[in-house]
Coordinates of C-alpha atoms and ligand atoms in Angstrom, one line a residue:
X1092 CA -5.9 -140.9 -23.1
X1093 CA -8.7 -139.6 -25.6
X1094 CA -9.5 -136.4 -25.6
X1095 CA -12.9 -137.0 -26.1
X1096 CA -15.3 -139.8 -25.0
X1097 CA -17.5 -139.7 -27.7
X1098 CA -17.5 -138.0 -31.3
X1099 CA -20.5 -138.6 -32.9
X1100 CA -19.9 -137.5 -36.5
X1101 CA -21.5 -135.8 -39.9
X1102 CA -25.3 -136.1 -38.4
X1103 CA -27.5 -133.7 -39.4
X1104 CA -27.9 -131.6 -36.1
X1105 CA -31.4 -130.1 -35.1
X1106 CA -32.0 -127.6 -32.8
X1107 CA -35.1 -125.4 -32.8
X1108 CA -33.2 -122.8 -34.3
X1109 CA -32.0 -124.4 -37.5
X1110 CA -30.6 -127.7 -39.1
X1111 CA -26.6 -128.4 -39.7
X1112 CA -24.5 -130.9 -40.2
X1113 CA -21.4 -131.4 -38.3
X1114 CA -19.6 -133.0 -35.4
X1115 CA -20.8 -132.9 -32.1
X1116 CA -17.4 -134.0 -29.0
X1117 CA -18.5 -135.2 -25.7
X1118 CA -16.7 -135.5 -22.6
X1119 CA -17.9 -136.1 -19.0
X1120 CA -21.1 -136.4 -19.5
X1121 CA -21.3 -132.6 -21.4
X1122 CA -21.1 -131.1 -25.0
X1123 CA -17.2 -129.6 -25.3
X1124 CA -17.4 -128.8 -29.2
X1125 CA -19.4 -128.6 -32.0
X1126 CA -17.5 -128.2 -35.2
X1127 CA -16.8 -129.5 -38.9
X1128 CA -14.4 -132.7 -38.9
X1129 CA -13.2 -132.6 -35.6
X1130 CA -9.7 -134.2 -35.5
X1131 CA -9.0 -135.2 -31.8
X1132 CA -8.9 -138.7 -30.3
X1133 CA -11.9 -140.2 -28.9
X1134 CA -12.8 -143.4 -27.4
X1135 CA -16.0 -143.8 -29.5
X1136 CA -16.9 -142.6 -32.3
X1137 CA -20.5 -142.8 -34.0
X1138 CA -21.0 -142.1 -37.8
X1139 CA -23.9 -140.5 -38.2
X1140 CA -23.7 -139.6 -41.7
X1141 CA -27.1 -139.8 -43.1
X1142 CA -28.9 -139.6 -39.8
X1143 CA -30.5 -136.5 -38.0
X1144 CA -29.4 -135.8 -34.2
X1145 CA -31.8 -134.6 -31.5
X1146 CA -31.6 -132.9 -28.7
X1147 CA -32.8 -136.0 -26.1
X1148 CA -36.7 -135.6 -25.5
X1149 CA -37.9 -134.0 -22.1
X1150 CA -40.7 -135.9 -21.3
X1151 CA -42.7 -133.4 -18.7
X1152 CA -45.7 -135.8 -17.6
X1153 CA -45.0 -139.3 -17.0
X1154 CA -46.8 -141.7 -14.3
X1155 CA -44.0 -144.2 -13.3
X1156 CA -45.6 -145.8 -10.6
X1157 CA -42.6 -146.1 -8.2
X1158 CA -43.0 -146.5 -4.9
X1159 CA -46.0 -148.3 -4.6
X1160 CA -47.3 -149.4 -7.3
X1161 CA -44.5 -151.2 -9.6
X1162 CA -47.2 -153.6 -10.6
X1163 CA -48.3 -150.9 -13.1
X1164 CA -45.1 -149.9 -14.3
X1165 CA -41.5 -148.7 -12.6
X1166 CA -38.8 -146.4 -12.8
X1167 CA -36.8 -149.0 -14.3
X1168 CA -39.0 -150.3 -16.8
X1169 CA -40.2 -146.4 -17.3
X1170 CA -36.9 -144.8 -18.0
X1171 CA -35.7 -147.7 -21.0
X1172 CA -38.7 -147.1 -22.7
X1173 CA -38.3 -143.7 -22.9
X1174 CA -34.5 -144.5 -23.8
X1175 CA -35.7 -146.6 -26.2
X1176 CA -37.9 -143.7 -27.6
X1177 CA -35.5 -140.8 -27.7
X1178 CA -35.9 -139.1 -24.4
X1179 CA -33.7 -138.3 -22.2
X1180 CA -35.1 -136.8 -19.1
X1181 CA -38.7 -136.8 -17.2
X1182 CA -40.9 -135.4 -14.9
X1183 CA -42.7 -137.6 -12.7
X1184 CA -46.1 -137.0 -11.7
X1185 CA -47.2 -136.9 -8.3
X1186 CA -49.8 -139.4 -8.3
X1187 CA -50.1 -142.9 -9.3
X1188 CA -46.9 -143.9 -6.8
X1189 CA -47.7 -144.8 -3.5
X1190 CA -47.2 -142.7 -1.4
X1191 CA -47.7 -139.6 -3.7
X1192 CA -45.2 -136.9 -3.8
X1193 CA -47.1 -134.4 -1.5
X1194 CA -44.4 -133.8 1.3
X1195 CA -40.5 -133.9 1.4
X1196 CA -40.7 -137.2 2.7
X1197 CA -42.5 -138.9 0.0
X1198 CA -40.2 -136.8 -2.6
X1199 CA -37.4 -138.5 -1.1
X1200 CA -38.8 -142.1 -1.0
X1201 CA -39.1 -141.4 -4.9
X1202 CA -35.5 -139.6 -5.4
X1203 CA -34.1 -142.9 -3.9
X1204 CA -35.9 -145.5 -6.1
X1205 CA -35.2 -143.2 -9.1
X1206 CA -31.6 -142.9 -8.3
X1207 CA -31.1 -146.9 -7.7
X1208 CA -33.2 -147.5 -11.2
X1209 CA -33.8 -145.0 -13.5
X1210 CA -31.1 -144.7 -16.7
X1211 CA -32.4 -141.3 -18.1
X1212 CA -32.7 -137.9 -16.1
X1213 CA -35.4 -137.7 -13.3
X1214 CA -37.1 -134.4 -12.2
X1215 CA -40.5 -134.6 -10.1
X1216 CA -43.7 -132.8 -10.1
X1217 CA -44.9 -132.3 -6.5
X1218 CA -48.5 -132.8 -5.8
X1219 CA -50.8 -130.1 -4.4
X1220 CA -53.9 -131.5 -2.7
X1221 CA -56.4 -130.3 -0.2
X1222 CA -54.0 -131.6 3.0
X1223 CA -51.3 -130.3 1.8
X1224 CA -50.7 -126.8 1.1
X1225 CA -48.1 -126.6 4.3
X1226 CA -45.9 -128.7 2.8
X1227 CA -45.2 -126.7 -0.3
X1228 CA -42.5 -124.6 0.4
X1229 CA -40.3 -127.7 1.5
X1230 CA -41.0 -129.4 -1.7
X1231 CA -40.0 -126.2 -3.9
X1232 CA -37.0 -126.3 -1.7
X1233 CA -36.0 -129.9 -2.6
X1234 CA -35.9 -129.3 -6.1
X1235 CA -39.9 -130.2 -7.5
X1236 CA -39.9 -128.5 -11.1
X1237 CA -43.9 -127.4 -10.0
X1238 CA -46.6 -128.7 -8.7
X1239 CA -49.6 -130.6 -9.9
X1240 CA -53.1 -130.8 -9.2
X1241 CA -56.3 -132.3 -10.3
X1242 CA -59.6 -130.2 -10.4
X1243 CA -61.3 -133.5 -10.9
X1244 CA -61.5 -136.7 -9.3
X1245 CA -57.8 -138.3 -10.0
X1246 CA -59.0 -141.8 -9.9
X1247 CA -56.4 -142.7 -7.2
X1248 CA -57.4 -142.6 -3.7
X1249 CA -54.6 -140.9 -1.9
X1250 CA -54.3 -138.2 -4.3
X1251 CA -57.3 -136.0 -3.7
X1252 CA -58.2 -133.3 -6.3
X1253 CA -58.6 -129.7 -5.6
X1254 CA -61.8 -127.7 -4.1
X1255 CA -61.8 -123.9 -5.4
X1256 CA -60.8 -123.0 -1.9
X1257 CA -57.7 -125.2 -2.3
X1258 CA -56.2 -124.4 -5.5
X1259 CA -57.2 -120.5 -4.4
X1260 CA -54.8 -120.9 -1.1
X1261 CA -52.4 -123.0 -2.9
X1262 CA -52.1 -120.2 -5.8
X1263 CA -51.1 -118.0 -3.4
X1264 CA -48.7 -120.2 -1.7
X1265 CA -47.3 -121.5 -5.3
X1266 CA -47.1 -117.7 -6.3
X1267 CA -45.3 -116.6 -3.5
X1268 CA -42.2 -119.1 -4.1
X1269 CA -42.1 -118.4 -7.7
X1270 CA -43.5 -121.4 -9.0
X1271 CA -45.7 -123.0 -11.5
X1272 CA -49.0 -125.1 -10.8
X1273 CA -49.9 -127.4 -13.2
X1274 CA -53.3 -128.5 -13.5
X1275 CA -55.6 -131.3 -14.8
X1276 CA -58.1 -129.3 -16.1
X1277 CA -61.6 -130.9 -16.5
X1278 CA -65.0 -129.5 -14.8
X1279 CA -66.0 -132.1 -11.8
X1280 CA -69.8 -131.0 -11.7
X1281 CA -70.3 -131.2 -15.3
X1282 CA -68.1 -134.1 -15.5
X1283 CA -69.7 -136.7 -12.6
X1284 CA -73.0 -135.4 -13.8
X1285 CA -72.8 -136.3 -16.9
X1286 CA -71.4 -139.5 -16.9
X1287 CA -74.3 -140.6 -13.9
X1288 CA -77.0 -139.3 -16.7
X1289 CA -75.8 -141.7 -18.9
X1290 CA -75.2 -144.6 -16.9
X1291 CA -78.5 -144.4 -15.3
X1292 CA -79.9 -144.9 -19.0
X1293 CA -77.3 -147.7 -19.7
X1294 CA -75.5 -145.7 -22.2
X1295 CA -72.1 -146.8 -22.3
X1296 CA -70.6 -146.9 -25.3
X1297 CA -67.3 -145.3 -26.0
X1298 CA -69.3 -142.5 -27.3
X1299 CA -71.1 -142.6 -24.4
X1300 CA -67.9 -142.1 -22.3
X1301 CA -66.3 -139.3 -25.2
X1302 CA -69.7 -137.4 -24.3
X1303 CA -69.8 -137.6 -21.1
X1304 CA -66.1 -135.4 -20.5
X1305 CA -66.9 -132.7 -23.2
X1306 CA -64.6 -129.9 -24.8
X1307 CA -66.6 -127.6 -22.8
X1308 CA -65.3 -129.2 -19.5
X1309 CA -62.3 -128.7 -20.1
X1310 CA -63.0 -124.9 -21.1
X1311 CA -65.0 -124.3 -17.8
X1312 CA -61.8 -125.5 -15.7
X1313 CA -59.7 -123.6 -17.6
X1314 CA -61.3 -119.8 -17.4
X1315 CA -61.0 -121.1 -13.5
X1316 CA -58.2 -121.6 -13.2
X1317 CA -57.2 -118.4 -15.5
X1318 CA -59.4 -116.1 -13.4
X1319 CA -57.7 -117.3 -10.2
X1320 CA -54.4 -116.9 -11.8
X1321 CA -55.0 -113.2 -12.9
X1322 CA -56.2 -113.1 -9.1
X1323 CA -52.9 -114.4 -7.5
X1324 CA -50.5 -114.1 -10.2
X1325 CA -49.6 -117.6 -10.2
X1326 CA -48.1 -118.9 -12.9
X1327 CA -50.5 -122.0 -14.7
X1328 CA -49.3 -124.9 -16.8
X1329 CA -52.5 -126.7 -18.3
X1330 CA -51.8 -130.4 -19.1
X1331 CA -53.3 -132.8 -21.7
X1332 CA -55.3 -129.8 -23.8
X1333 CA -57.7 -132.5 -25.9
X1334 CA -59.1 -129.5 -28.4
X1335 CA -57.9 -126.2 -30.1
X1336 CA -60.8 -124.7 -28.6
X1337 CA -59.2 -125.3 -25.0
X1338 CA -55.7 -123.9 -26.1
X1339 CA -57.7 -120.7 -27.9
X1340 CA -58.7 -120.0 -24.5
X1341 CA -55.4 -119.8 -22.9
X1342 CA -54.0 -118.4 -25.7
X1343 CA -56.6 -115.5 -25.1
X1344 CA -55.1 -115.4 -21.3
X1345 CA -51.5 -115.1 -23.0
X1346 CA -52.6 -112.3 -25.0
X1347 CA -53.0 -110.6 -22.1
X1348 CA -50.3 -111.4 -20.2
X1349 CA -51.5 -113.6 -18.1
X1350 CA -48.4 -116.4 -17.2
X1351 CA -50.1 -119.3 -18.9
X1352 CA -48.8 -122.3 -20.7
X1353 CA -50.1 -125.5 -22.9
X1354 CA -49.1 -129.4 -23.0
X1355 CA -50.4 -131.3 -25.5
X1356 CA -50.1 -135.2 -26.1
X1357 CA -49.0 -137.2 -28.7
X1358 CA -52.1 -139.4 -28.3
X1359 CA -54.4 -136.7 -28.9
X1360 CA -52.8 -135.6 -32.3
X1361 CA -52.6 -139.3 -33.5
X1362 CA -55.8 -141.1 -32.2
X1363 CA -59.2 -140.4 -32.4
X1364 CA -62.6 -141.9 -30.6
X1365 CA -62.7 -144.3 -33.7
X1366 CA -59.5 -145.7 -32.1
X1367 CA -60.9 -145.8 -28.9
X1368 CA -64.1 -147.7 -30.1
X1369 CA -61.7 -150.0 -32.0
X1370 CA -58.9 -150.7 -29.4
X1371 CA -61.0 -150.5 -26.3
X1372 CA -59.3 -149.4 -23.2
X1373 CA -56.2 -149.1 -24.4
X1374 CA -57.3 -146.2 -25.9
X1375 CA -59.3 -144.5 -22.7
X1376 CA -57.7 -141.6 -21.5
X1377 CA -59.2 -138.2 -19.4
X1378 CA -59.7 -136.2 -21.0
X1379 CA -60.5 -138.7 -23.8
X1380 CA -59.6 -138.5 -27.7
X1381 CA -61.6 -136.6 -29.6
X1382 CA -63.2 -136.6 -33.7
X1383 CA -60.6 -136.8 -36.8
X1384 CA -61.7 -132.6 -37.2
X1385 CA -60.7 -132.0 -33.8
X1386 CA -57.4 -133.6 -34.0
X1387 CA -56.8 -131.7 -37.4
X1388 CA -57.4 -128.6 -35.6
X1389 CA -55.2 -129.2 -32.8
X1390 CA -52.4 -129.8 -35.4
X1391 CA -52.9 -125.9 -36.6
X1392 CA -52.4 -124.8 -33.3
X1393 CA -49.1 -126.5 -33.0
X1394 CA -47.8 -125.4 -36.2
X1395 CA -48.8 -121.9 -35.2
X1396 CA -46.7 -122.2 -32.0
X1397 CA -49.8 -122.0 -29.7
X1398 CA -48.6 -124.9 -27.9
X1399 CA -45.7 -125.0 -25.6
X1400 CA -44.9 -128.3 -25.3
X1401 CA -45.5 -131.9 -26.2
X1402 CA -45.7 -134.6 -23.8
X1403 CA -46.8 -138.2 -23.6
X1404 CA -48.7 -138.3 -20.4
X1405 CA -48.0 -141.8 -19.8
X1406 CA -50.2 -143.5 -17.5
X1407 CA -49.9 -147.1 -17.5
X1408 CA -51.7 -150.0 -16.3
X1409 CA -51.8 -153.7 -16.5
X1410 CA -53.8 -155.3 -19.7
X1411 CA -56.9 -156.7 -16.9
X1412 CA -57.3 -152.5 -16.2
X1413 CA -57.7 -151.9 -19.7
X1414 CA -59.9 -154.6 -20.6
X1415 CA -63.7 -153.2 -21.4
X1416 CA -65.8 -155.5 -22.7
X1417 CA -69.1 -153.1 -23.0
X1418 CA -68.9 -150.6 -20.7
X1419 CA -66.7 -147.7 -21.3
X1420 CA -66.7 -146.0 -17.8
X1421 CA -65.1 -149.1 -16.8
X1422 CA -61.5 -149.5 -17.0
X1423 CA -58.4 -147.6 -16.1
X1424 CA -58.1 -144.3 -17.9
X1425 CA -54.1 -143.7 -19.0
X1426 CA -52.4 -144.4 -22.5
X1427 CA -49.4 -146.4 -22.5
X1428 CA -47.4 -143.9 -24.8
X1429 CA -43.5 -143.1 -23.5
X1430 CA -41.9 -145.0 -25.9
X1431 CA -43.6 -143.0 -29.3
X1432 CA -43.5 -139.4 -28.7
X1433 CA -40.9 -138.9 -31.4
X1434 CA -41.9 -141.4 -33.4
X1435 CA -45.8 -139.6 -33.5
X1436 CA -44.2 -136.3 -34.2
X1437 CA -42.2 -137.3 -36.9
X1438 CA -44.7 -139.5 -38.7
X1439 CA -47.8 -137.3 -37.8
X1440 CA -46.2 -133.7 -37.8
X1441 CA -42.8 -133.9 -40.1
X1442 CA -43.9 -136.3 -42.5
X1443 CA -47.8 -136.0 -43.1
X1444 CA -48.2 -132.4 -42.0
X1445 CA -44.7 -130.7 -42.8
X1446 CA -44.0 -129.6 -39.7
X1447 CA -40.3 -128.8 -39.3
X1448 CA -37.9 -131.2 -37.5
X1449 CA -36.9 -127.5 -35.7
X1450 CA -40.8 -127.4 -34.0
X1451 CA -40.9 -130.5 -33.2
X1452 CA -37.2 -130.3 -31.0
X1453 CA -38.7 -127.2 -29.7
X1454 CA -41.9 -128.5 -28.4
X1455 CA -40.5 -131.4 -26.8
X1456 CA -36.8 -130.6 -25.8
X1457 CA -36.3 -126.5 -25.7
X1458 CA -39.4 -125.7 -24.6
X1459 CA -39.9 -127.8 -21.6
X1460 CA -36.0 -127.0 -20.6
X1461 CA -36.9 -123.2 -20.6
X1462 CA -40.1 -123.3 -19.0
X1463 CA -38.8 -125.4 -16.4
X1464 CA -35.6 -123.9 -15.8
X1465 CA -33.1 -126.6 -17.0
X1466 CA -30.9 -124.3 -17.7
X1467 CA -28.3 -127.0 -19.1
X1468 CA -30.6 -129.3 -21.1
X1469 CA -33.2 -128.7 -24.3
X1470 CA -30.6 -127.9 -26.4
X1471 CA -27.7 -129.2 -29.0
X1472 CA -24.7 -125.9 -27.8
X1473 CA -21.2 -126.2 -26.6
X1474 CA -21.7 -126.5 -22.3
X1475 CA -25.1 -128.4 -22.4
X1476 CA -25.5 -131.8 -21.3
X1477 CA -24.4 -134.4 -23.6
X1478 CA -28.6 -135.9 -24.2
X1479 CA -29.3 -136.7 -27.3
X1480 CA -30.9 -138.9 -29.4
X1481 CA -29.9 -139.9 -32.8
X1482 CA -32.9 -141.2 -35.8
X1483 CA -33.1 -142.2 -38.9
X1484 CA -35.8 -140.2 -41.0
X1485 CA -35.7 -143.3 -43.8
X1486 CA -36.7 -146.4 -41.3
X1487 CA -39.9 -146.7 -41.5
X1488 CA -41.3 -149.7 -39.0
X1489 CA -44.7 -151.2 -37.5
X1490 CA -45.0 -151.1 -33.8
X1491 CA -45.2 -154.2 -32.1
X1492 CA -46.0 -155.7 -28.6
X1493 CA -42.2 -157.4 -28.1
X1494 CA -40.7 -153.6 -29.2
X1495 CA -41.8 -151.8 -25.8
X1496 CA -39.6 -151.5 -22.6
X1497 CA -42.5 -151.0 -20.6
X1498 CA -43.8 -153.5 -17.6
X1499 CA -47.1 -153.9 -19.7
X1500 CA -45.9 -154.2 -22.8
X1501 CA -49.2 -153.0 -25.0
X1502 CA -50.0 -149.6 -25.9
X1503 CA -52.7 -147.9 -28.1
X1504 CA -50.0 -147.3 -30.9
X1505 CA -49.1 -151.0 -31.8
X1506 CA -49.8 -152.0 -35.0
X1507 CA -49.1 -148.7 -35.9
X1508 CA -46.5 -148.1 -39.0
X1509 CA -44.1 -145.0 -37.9
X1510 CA -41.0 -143.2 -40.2
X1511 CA -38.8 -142.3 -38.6
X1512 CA -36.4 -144.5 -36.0
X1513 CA -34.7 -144.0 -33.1
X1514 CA -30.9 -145.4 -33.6
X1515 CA -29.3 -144.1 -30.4
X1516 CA -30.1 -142.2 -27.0
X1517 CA -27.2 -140.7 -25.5
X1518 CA -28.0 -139.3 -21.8
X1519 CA -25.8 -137.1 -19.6
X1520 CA -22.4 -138.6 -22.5
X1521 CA -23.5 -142.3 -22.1
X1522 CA -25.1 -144.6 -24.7
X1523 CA -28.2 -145.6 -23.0
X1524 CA -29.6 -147.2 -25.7
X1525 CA -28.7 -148.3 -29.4
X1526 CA -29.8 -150.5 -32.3
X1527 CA -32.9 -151.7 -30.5
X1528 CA -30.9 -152.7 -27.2
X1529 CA -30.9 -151.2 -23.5
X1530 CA -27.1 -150.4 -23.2
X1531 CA -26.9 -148.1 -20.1
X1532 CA -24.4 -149.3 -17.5
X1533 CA -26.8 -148.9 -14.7
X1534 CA -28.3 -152.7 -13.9
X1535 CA -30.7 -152.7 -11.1
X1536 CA -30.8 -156.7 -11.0
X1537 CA -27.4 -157.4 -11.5
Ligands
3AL2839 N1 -54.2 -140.7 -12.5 C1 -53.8 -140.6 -13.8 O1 -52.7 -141.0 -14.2 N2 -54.7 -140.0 -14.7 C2 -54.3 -139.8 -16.0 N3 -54.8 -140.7 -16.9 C3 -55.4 -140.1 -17.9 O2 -56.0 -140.6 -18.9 N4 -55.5 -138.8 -17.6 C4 -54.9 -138.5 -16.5 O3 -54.9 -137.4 -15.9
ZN2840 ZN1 -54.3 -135.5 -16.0
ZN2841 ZN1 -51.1 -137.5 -16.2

């Protein structure tokens, strides 16, 4: 018998603290050594000489679909794409699965399809909407990593978003088991108000739609939400920031103690409203991408570490949802995006902007395991879970349709040319994924 499973050998290993090169031995699933020319028997080993290796990607805001609504996308087809793009654990969103996560019962309905299907780690956001504040306790104590809610209209039916009276009551609730509430912050009454100006005068360009959910909508929600977290002391996570000016607001809040933290997306550091003019809906998202300065700006604020984490917010949807023809309020909102997190940081941030290969693991691997207390993941160290994910800095390639795992296989990003490619995904010791092929042993259809 081996003494290891796996040795993956001479890779240049990144961790948010630094960069060196060694060998990295897994067995059962965890990381038993890290060391220079490790000598013991192993049943694989992977040369990685040349090659950078990764703490696996935790991907905190995904929309999987599953139950309910596997025409969209699926827990199956979800969790190979992010394989397939580095990432080796997610948290699934409430909403867009049918039911939605908002009781223990739902959670569970979800736990079991993920458990049949998914080939990466699974963790779940519950929801908090106005019916639901009873049902919050349970969920903390069946593992949700936080709760979500939307202080505008969700654009799914059964997931109502929150009154002031709601997210006020379910503050205190969420405070009072020592949890975190993450909100989709965007202002519904200047939102819906705006948009119904413009339609009324036929103006529905995707300028028209970029105008109508302004900076300063999200900035209203967000001194909201901060006030009523200074009030109850619960802790705030504020998803899909579009602008620096949103995260200079909660980094104000920081400043002063207040319990605040900042996801950005890959799609609003690597897309623009040109893109969304020129790719239609597969470029609509809430809140939607902003001007080239805006997107320059929001780079500066993650090089100066006033972001806490990256995410992809991927919210998919078949190709007749995206399809606008002239009328930009029309369509679903979500960016197909698992699959290129990595792949935008490293061509956007490491290679145009210099950020270091140490920030980027940090904002999408260390981060998110520390703010979320996964107290065994985010990290390349002896005792942590073998995920990881293995790229070559000196691939460049172009994205293309056939390249992406997901049910829907287009995405705002094809066509795009990326440096940077992802070689191998190891989750939990297993190869999930390698040389452009699904090779996790898990086979729902078999
Ligand atoms: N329901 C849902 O997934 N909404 C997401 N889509 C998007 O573009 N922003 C969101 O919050
Ligand atoms: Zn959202
Ligand atoms: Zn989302």
């Amino acid at each position: 018998m081996s003494t290891y499973d796996l040795i993956i050998k001479n890779g240049k290993i990144v961790t948010a603290e630094s960069t060196v090169q060694g060998d990295i031995a897994i067995k059962d699933g965890k990381i038993i050594e890290i060391g220079q020319s490790l000598q013991d028997s192993a049943d694989r080993v992977i040369d990685a000489e040349g090659l950078h290796v990764l703490p696996g990607l935790i991907d905190t805001h995904v929309h999987f679909n599953e139950p309910g609504r596997t025409e969209w996308e699926g827990l199956e087809t979800g969790s190979r794409s992010l394989a397939a793009g580095g990432v080796t654990t997610f948290f699934d969103m409430p909403l867009n699965s049918t039911p939605p996560t908002i009781n223990k019962e739902n959670l569970d309905l979800k736990k079991a399809c993920a458990d049949e299907k998914s080939i990466v780690n699974p963790r779940y956001w519950g929801g908090l909407v106005p019916e639901n504040i009873a049902d919050l306790k349970e969920l903390h104590e069946n593992g949700v990593i936080g709760f979500k809610a939307f202080m505008s209209p969700s654009g799914i039916a059964d997931f109502n978003h929150v009154d002031d009276e709601t997210i006020f009551k379910g503050m205190k609730e969420i405070a009072s088991l020592g949890s975190r509430l993450a909100v989709h912050a965007e202002s519904t009454v200047i939102c819906d108000q705006l948009a119904e100006e413009k339609q009324k005068q036929g103006k529905t360009t995707a300028r028209d739609f970029v105008e109508s959910r302004p900076i300063i909508s999200e900035i209203e929600a967000v001194r909201r939400i901060i006030s009523y977290a200074e009030a109850t002391g619960c802790k705030v996570h504020v998803v899909h920031a579009s602008s620096r000016k949103v995260v200079e607001v909660i980094q104000a809040a920081k400043d002063r103690g207040v319990d605040i933290t900042v996801e950005t997306c890959a799609h609003y550091l690597a897309l623009t409203v040109k893109d969304l003019e020129e790719k239609g809906g597969l470029a609509k998202c809430c809140p939607p991408l902003r001007d080239e300065d805006e997107v320059e700006d929001l780079w500066v604020a993650v090089a100066n570490g006033e972001i806490n984490v990256i995410a992809s917010d991927h919210s998919p949807a078949p190709a007749s949802m995206k399809t606008i023809t002239d009328n930009y309020f029309e369509g679903w909102g979500g960016i197909s995006g698992a699959q290129s997190t990595l792949n935008v940081m490293l061509t956007e941030g490491y290679f145009k902007r210099n950020l270091p290969l140490e920030k980027i693991v940090a904002l999408t691997a260390t981060n998110p395991a520390k703010l979320f207390g996964l107290d065994s993941k985010g990290t390349i160290a002896k005792g942590y879970d073998a995920d990881i994910t293995i790229v070559n800095l000196d691939e460049s390639f172009e994205l293309k349709n056939e390249d992406l795992f997901y049910r829907h296989q287009h995405s705002p990003y094809v066509g795009m040319t990326f440096k940077g490619k992802v070689k191998s995904t190891i989750a939990n010791g297993e190869v999930v994924f390698e040389n452009g092929e699904i090779t996790a042993s898990k086979k729902v259809n078999a």
